[in-house]
């Protein structure tokens, strides 16, 4: 429901922002107000409270403003549009109308619309090399009725074509792959800019955008590994798998730290010296861009991959990617550890619940932690230390043991599960408890990688790549559900996938029980089974959420 005062004078885009943005239950600018279905009962109550009679004309003379103030008091999430240089006002006299029209004529709202279509915080490469041009592509798409989801799908198909070109193993194929990967990234920027330009936000769109980004990058890794084998017989599957593991663990660190930022007193409660130093650095222009480039966001990362693919070999691409992402991970994680240690704040129950969901522990850890619940002091370093030991003990064993494919390894995996149970035996509210999910992810992924690599079987590493890709999708899906405010995946799904410790135990049992060739087949079957399970549930959930009218969302956060 929209209300617009006939005396409204302003830019068309100001009116568009107030009336057509689906992300908010209600939105308003001076002289205009809109209410989504969830806000309409509050609007009806507000209208019913306005008295009618002598002496109340001032309440209905500017009805939109009266109702806006009433909705604001209802605390339903009213969004007051930040106009910036745009104009939106009520002209109550001819003089005011003339003055407002002059103000409207002085500002080009189409230029403002194009500028604000670009994400406010992005990487250097995206900001200066892509967005100055992709915003016009977004406008071209809007004028032809294309939707952000269609552009997102085009970006995915272009990236898959790039992976296919890389898989040919020819120099021409590698060059074409680099070009197509950059084109895919241009389209990836365009879909978000189109959503902001035309205000076409949706739950489905946010999920597709985030999911397809991961699918594109990891499919390209697989294409490079296939191309290397076809071109020169160079087996780089371990490097491809290492790059996927490192990048996924980086994202888990990002997600877990952000969720842990929900503290009592609000996000502004972070008054640590490290945060203060970061704020001072952000006040110096050139340091902002240097710090954004150091973390190797998606724009810089894809540009590096594309150029190196066209000019060098897949092995060099993966080595550069591993070195760059490792340095970025050390930089960001060290800064976050310092922030956490010097921050005087207590995590909320929501933060603890989100970290527990991100840990993705299964029925075995449930059984173990249930018996240990209540032990350990909240706020101590017990959880991250136990999580680190849980992963480190198993990894050291499978790396240095002469024959990791043995029943002794299964016993070590059980000990690892016991340590994992101790890590999550209490609410994760400690200063460094956000490290628990990344430790679990690193332990699970690297254990599968090492066991596959040390099996010596042909095809074991590609099978492990598929298995970790399926599990990583499940972990990303968990993140996107939490971010969307819908909660983690259902507990039955987590139990059905075995949880982190359950999958490790299954893989170690398969390695001990089967010969090398059988282990490869088992990994492949496990990858297919998990992929079908998590994909079918994820698609069912997001489609039903979209059709059920879930609140529209759009990620304006840090570049992934």
Coordinates of N, CA, C and O in Angstrom, one line a residue, residues 412-497:
X412 N 42.4 -42.7 16.1 CA 42.8 -41.3 16.2 C 41.6 -40.4 15.9 O 41.4 -39.4 16.5
X413 N 40.8 -40.8 14.8 CA 39.6 -40.0 14.5 C 38.6 -40.0 15.6 O 37.9 -39.0 15.8
X414 N 38.5 -41.1 16.3 CA 37.6 -41.2 17.5 C 38.1 -40.2 18.6 O 37.3 -39.5 19.2
X415 N 39.4 -40.2 18.8 CA 40.0 -39.3 19.8 C 39.7 -37.9 19.4 O 39.5 -37.0 20.2
X416 N 39.8 -37.6 18.1 CA 39.6 -36.3 17.5 C 38.1 -35.8 17.8 O 37.9 -34.7 18.2
X417 N 37.2 -36.8 17.7 CA 35.8 -36.5 18.0 C 35.6 -36.2 19.4 O 34.8 -35.3 19.8
X418 N 36.3 -36.9 20.3 CA 36.2 -36.6 21.7 C 36.7 -35.2 22.1 O 36.1 -34.5 22.8
X419 N 37.8 -34.8 21.4 CA 38.3 -33.4 21.6 C 37.3 -32.4 21.1 O 37.1 -31.3 21.6
X420 N 36.6 -32.7 19.9 CA 35.6 -31.8 19.3 C 34.4 -31.7 20.3 O 33.9 -30.6 20.4
X421 N 34.1 -32.8 20.9 CA 33.0 -32.7 21.9 C 33.3 -31.8 23.0 O 32.4 -31.1 23.5
X422 N 34.5 -31.9 23.5 CA 35.0 -31.0 24.6 C 34.9 -29.5 24.1 O 34.6 -28.6 24.9
X423 N 35.2 -29.3 22.9 CA 35.2 -27.9 22.4 C 33.9 -27.2 22.4 O 33.8 -26.0 22.6
X424 N 32.8 -28.0 22.1 CA 31.5 -27.4 22.0 C 30.6 -27.8 23.2 O 29.4 -27.8 23.1
X425 N 31.2 -28.2 24.3 CA 30.5 -28.7 25.5 C 29.8 -27.5 26.2 O 29.1 -27.8 27.2
X426 N 30.1 -26.3 25.9 CA 29.5 -25.1 26.5 C 29.2 -24.1 25.5 O 29.7 -24.2 24.4
X427 N 28.4 -23.1 25.8 CA 28.1 -22.0 24.8 C 29.4 -21.3 24.4 O 30.3 -21.0 25.1
X428 N 29.5 -21.1 23.1 CA 30.7 -20.5 22.5 C 30.6 -19.0 22.6 O 30.4 -18.3 21.6
X429 N 30.9 -18.5 23.8 CA 30.9 -17.1 24.1 C 32.2 -16.5 24.4 O 32.3 -15.3 24.8
X430 N 33.3 -17.3 24.3 CA 34.6 -16.8 24.6 C 35.2 -15.9 23.6 O 34.6 -15.8 22.5
X431 N 36.2 -15.2 23.9 CA 36.8 -14.2 23.0 C 37.2 -14.7 21.7 O 37.1 -14.1 20.7
X432 N 37.8 -16.0 21.7 CA 38.3 -16.6 20.5 C 37.5 -17.8 20.0 O 38.0 -18.6 19.2
X433 N 36.3 -17.9 20.5 CA 35.5 -19.1 20.2 C 35.0 -19.1 18.7 O 34.6 -20.1 18.2
X434 N 35.2 -17.9 18.1 CA 34.8 -17.9 16.6 C 35.9 -18.7 15.8 O 35.6 -19.0 14.6
X435 N 37.0 -19.1 16.4 CA 38.0 -19.9 15.7 C 37.6 -21.4 15.7 O 38.2 -22.2 14.9
X436 N 36.6 -21.8 16.4 CA 36.2 -23.2 16.5 C 35.7 -23.7 15.1 O 36.2 -24.7 14.6
X437 N 34.7 -23.0 14.4 CA 34.3 -23.5 13.1 C 35.5 -23.6 12.1 O 35.6 -24.6 11.4
X438 N 36.3 -22.6 12.0 CA 37.4 -22.7 11.0 C 38.4 -23.9 11.3 O 38.9 -24.5 10.4
X439 N 38.7 -24.1 12.6 CA 39.5 -25.2 13.0 C 38.9 -26.5 12.5 O 39.6 -27.4 12.0
X440 N 37.6 -26.7 12.8 CA 36.9 -27.9 12.4 C 36.9 -28.1 10.8 O 37.1 -29.2 10.3
X441 N 36.7 -27.0 10.1 CA 36.7 -27.1 8.7 C 38.0 -27.4 8.1 O 38.2 -28.3 7.3
X442 N 39.1 -26.8 8.6 CA 40.4 -27.1 8.2 C 40.8 -28.6 8.5 O 41.3 -29.3 7.6
X443 N 40.4 -29.1 9.7 CA 40.7 -30.4 10.0 C 40.0 -31.4 9.1 O 40.6 -32.4 8.6
X444 N 38.7 -31.2 8.8 CA 38.0 -32.1 8.0 C 38.5 -32.1 6.6 O 38.8 -33.2 6.0
X445 N 38.6 -30.9 6.0 CA 39.0 -30.8 4.6 C 40.4 -31.4 4.3 O 40.6 -32.1 3.4
X446 N 41.3 -31.0 5.2 CA 42.7 -31.4 5.0 C 42.9 -32.9 5.3 O 43.7 -33.5 4.6
X447 N 42.1 -33.5 6.2 CA 42.2 -34.9 6.4 C 41.8 -35.7 5.1 O 42.5 -36.6 4.7
X448 N 40.7 -35.3 4.5 CA 40.3 -35.9 3.3 C 41.4 -35.7 2.2 O 41.7 -36.7 1.4
X449 N 41.9 -34.5 2.1 CA 42.9 -34.2 1.1 C 44.2 -35.1 1.2 O 44.6 -35.8 0.3
X450 N 44.7 -35.2 2.5 CA 45.9 -36.0 2.7 C 45.6 -37.5 2.5 O 46.5 -38.2 1.9
X451 N 44.5 -38.0 3.0 CA 44.2 -39.4 2.8 C 44.1 -39.8 1.3 O 44.6 -40.8 0.9
X452 N 43.5 -38.9 0.5 CA 43.3 -39.1 -0.9 C 44.7 -39.1 -1.6 O 45.0 -39.9 -2.4
X453 N 45.5 -38.1 -1.2 CA 46.8 -37.9 -1.8 C 47.7 -39.1 -1.5 O 48.5 -39.6 -2.3
X454 N 47.7 -39.6 -0.3 CA 48.6 -40.6 0.2 C 48.1 -42.0 -0.2 O 48.8 -43.0 -0.1
X455 N 46.9 -42.1 -0.7 CA 46.4 -43.4 -1.2 C 47.1 -43.8 -2.5 O 47.2 -45.0 -2.7
X456 N 47.5 -42.9 -3.2 CA 48.2 -43.2 -4.5 C 47.4 -43.7 -5.6 O 47.9 -44.0 -6.7
X457 N 46.1 -43.7 -5.4 CA 45.2 -44.2 -6.4 C 44.8 -43.2 -7.4 O 44.7 -42.0 -7.1
X458 N 44.8 -43.7 -8.7 CA 44.4 -42.8 -9.8 C 42.9 -42.3 -9.6 O 42.0 -43.1 -9.4
X459 N 42.7 -41.0 -9.6 CA 41.4 -40.5 -9.5 C 41.0 -40.2 -8.0 O 39.9 -39.7 -7.8
X460 N 41.8 -40.5 -7.0 CA 41.4 -40.3 -5.6 C 41.3 -38.8 -5.3 O 40.4 -38.4 -4.6
X461 N 42.2 -38.0 -5.8 CA 42.2 -36.5 -5.6 C 41.0 -35.9 -6.2 O 40.3 -35.1 -5.6
X462 N 40.7 -36.2 -7.5 CA 39.5 -35.6 -8.1 C 38.2 -36.0 -7.3 O 37.3 -35.2 -7.1
X463 N 38.2 -37.3 -6.8 CA 37.0 -37.7 -6.0 C 37.0 -36.9 -4.7 O 35.9 -36.5 -4.3
X464 N 38.1 -36.7 -4.1 CA 38.2 -35.9 -2.9 C 37.7 -34.4 -3.2 O 37.1 -33.8 -2.3
X465 N 38.1 -33.9 -4.3 CA 37.7 -32.6 -4.7 C 36.2 -32.5 -4.8 O 35.6 -31.5 -4.2
X466 N 35.5 -33.5 -5.3 CA 34.1 -33.5 -5.4 C 33.4 -33.6 -4.0 O 32.4 -33.0 -3.7
X467 N 34.0 -34.4 -3.2 CA 33.5 -34.6 -1.8 C 33.6 -33.3 -1.0 O 32.6 -32.9 -0.4
X468 N 34.7 -32.7 -1.0 CA 34.9 -31.4 -0.3 C 34.0 -30.3 -0.9 O 33.5 -29.5 -0.1
X469 N 33.9 -30.3 -2.2 CA 33.0 -29.3 -2.8 C 31.5 -29.5 -2.3 O 30.9 -28.5 -2.0
X470 N 31.1 -30.7 -2.2 CA 29.7 -31.0 -1.7 C 29.6 -30.6 -0.2 O 28.6 -29.9 0.2
X471 N 30.6 -30.9 0.6 CA 30.5 -30.5 2.0 C 30.6 -29.0 2.2 O 29.9 -28.4 3.0
X472 N 31.5 -28.4 1.3 CA 31.6 -26.9 1.4 C 30.3 -26.2 1.0 O 30.0 -25.2 1.6
X473 N 29.6 -26.8 0.1 CA 28.3 -26.2 -0.3 C 27.4 -26.2 0.9 O 26.7 -25.2 1.2
X474 N 27.4 -27.3 1.6 CA 26.6 -27.4 2.8 C 26.9 -26.4 3.9 O 26.1 -25.7 4.5
X475 N 28.2 -26.1 4.0 CA 28.7 -25.1 5.0 C 28.3 -23.7 4.5 O 27.9 -22.8 5.3
X476 N 28.5 -23.4 3.2 CA 28.1 -22.1 2.7 C 26.5 -21.9 2.8 O 26.1 -20.8 3.2
X477 N 25.8 -23.0 2.6 CA 24.3 -22.9 2.7 C 23.9 -22.5 4.1 O 23.0 -21.8 4.4
X478 N 24.7 -23.1 5.1 CA 24.4 -22.8 6.5 C 24.6 -21.3 6.8 O 23.8 -20.7 7.4
X479 N 25.7 -20.8 6.2 CA 26.0 -19.4 6.4 C 24.9 -18.5 5.8 O 24.4 -17.5 6.5
X480 N 24.5 -18.8 4.6 CA 23.5 -17.9 3.9 C 22.2 -18.0 4.6 O 21.4 -17.0 4.7
X481 N 21.8 -19.1 5.2 CA 20.6 -19.2 6.0 C 20.7 -18.4 7.2 O 19.7 -17.6 7.6
X482 N 21.8 -18.4 7.9 CA 21.9 -17.6 9.1 C 21.9 -16.2 8.8 O 21.3 -15.3 9.5
X483 N 22.6 -15.8 7.7 CA 22.6 -14.4 7.3 C 21.3 -13.9 6.9 O 20.9 -12.7 7.2
X484 N 20.5 -14.7 6.3 CA 19.1 -14.3 5.9 C 18.1 -14.3 7.1 O 17.0 -14.0 6.8
X485 N 18.6 -14.7 8.3 CA 17.7 -14.6 9.4 C 16.7 -15.8 9.5 O 15.8 -15.8 10.3
X486 N 17.0 -16.9 8.8 CA 16.1 -18.0 8.8 C 16.6 -19.2 9.6 O 16.0 -20.2 9.7
X487 N 17.8 -19.0 10.2 CA 18.4 -20.0 11.1 C 19.1 -21.1 10.3 O 19.1 -21.1 9.0
X488 N 19.8 -22.0 10.9 CA 20.6 -23.0 10.3 C 19.8 -24.0 9.7 O 18.6 -24.1 9.9
X489 N 20.4 -24.9 8.8 CA 19.6 -26.0 8.2 C 19.0 -26.9 9.3 O 19.5 -26.9 10.5
X490 N 18.0 -27.7 9.0 CA 17.3 -28.5 10.0 C 18.3 -29.5 10.6 O 19.2 -30.0 9.9
X491 N 18.1 -29.8 11.9 CA 19.0 -30.7 12.6 C 19.1 -32.1 11.9 O 20.1 -32.8 11.9
X492 N 17.9 -32.5 11.3 CA 17.9 -33.8 10.7 C 18.9 -33.9 9.5 O 19.6 -34.9 9.3
X493 N 19.1 -32.8 8.8 CA 20.0 -32.7 7.7 C 21.5 -32.8 8.2 O 22.3 -33.6 7.7
X494 N 21.8 -32.1 9.3 CA 23.1 -32.2 9.9 C 23.4 -33.6 10.3 O 24.5 -34.1 10.1
X495 N 22.4 -34.2 11.0 CA 22.7 -35.6 11.4 C 22.8 -36.6 10.2 O 23.6 -37.5 10.3
X496 N 22.0 -36.3 9.2 CA 22.1 -37.2 8.0 C 23.4 -37.1 7.3 O 23.9 -38.1 6.8
X497 N 24.0 -35.9 7.3 CA 25.3 -35.8 6.7 C 26.5 -36.2 7.6 O 27.6 -36.3 7.2

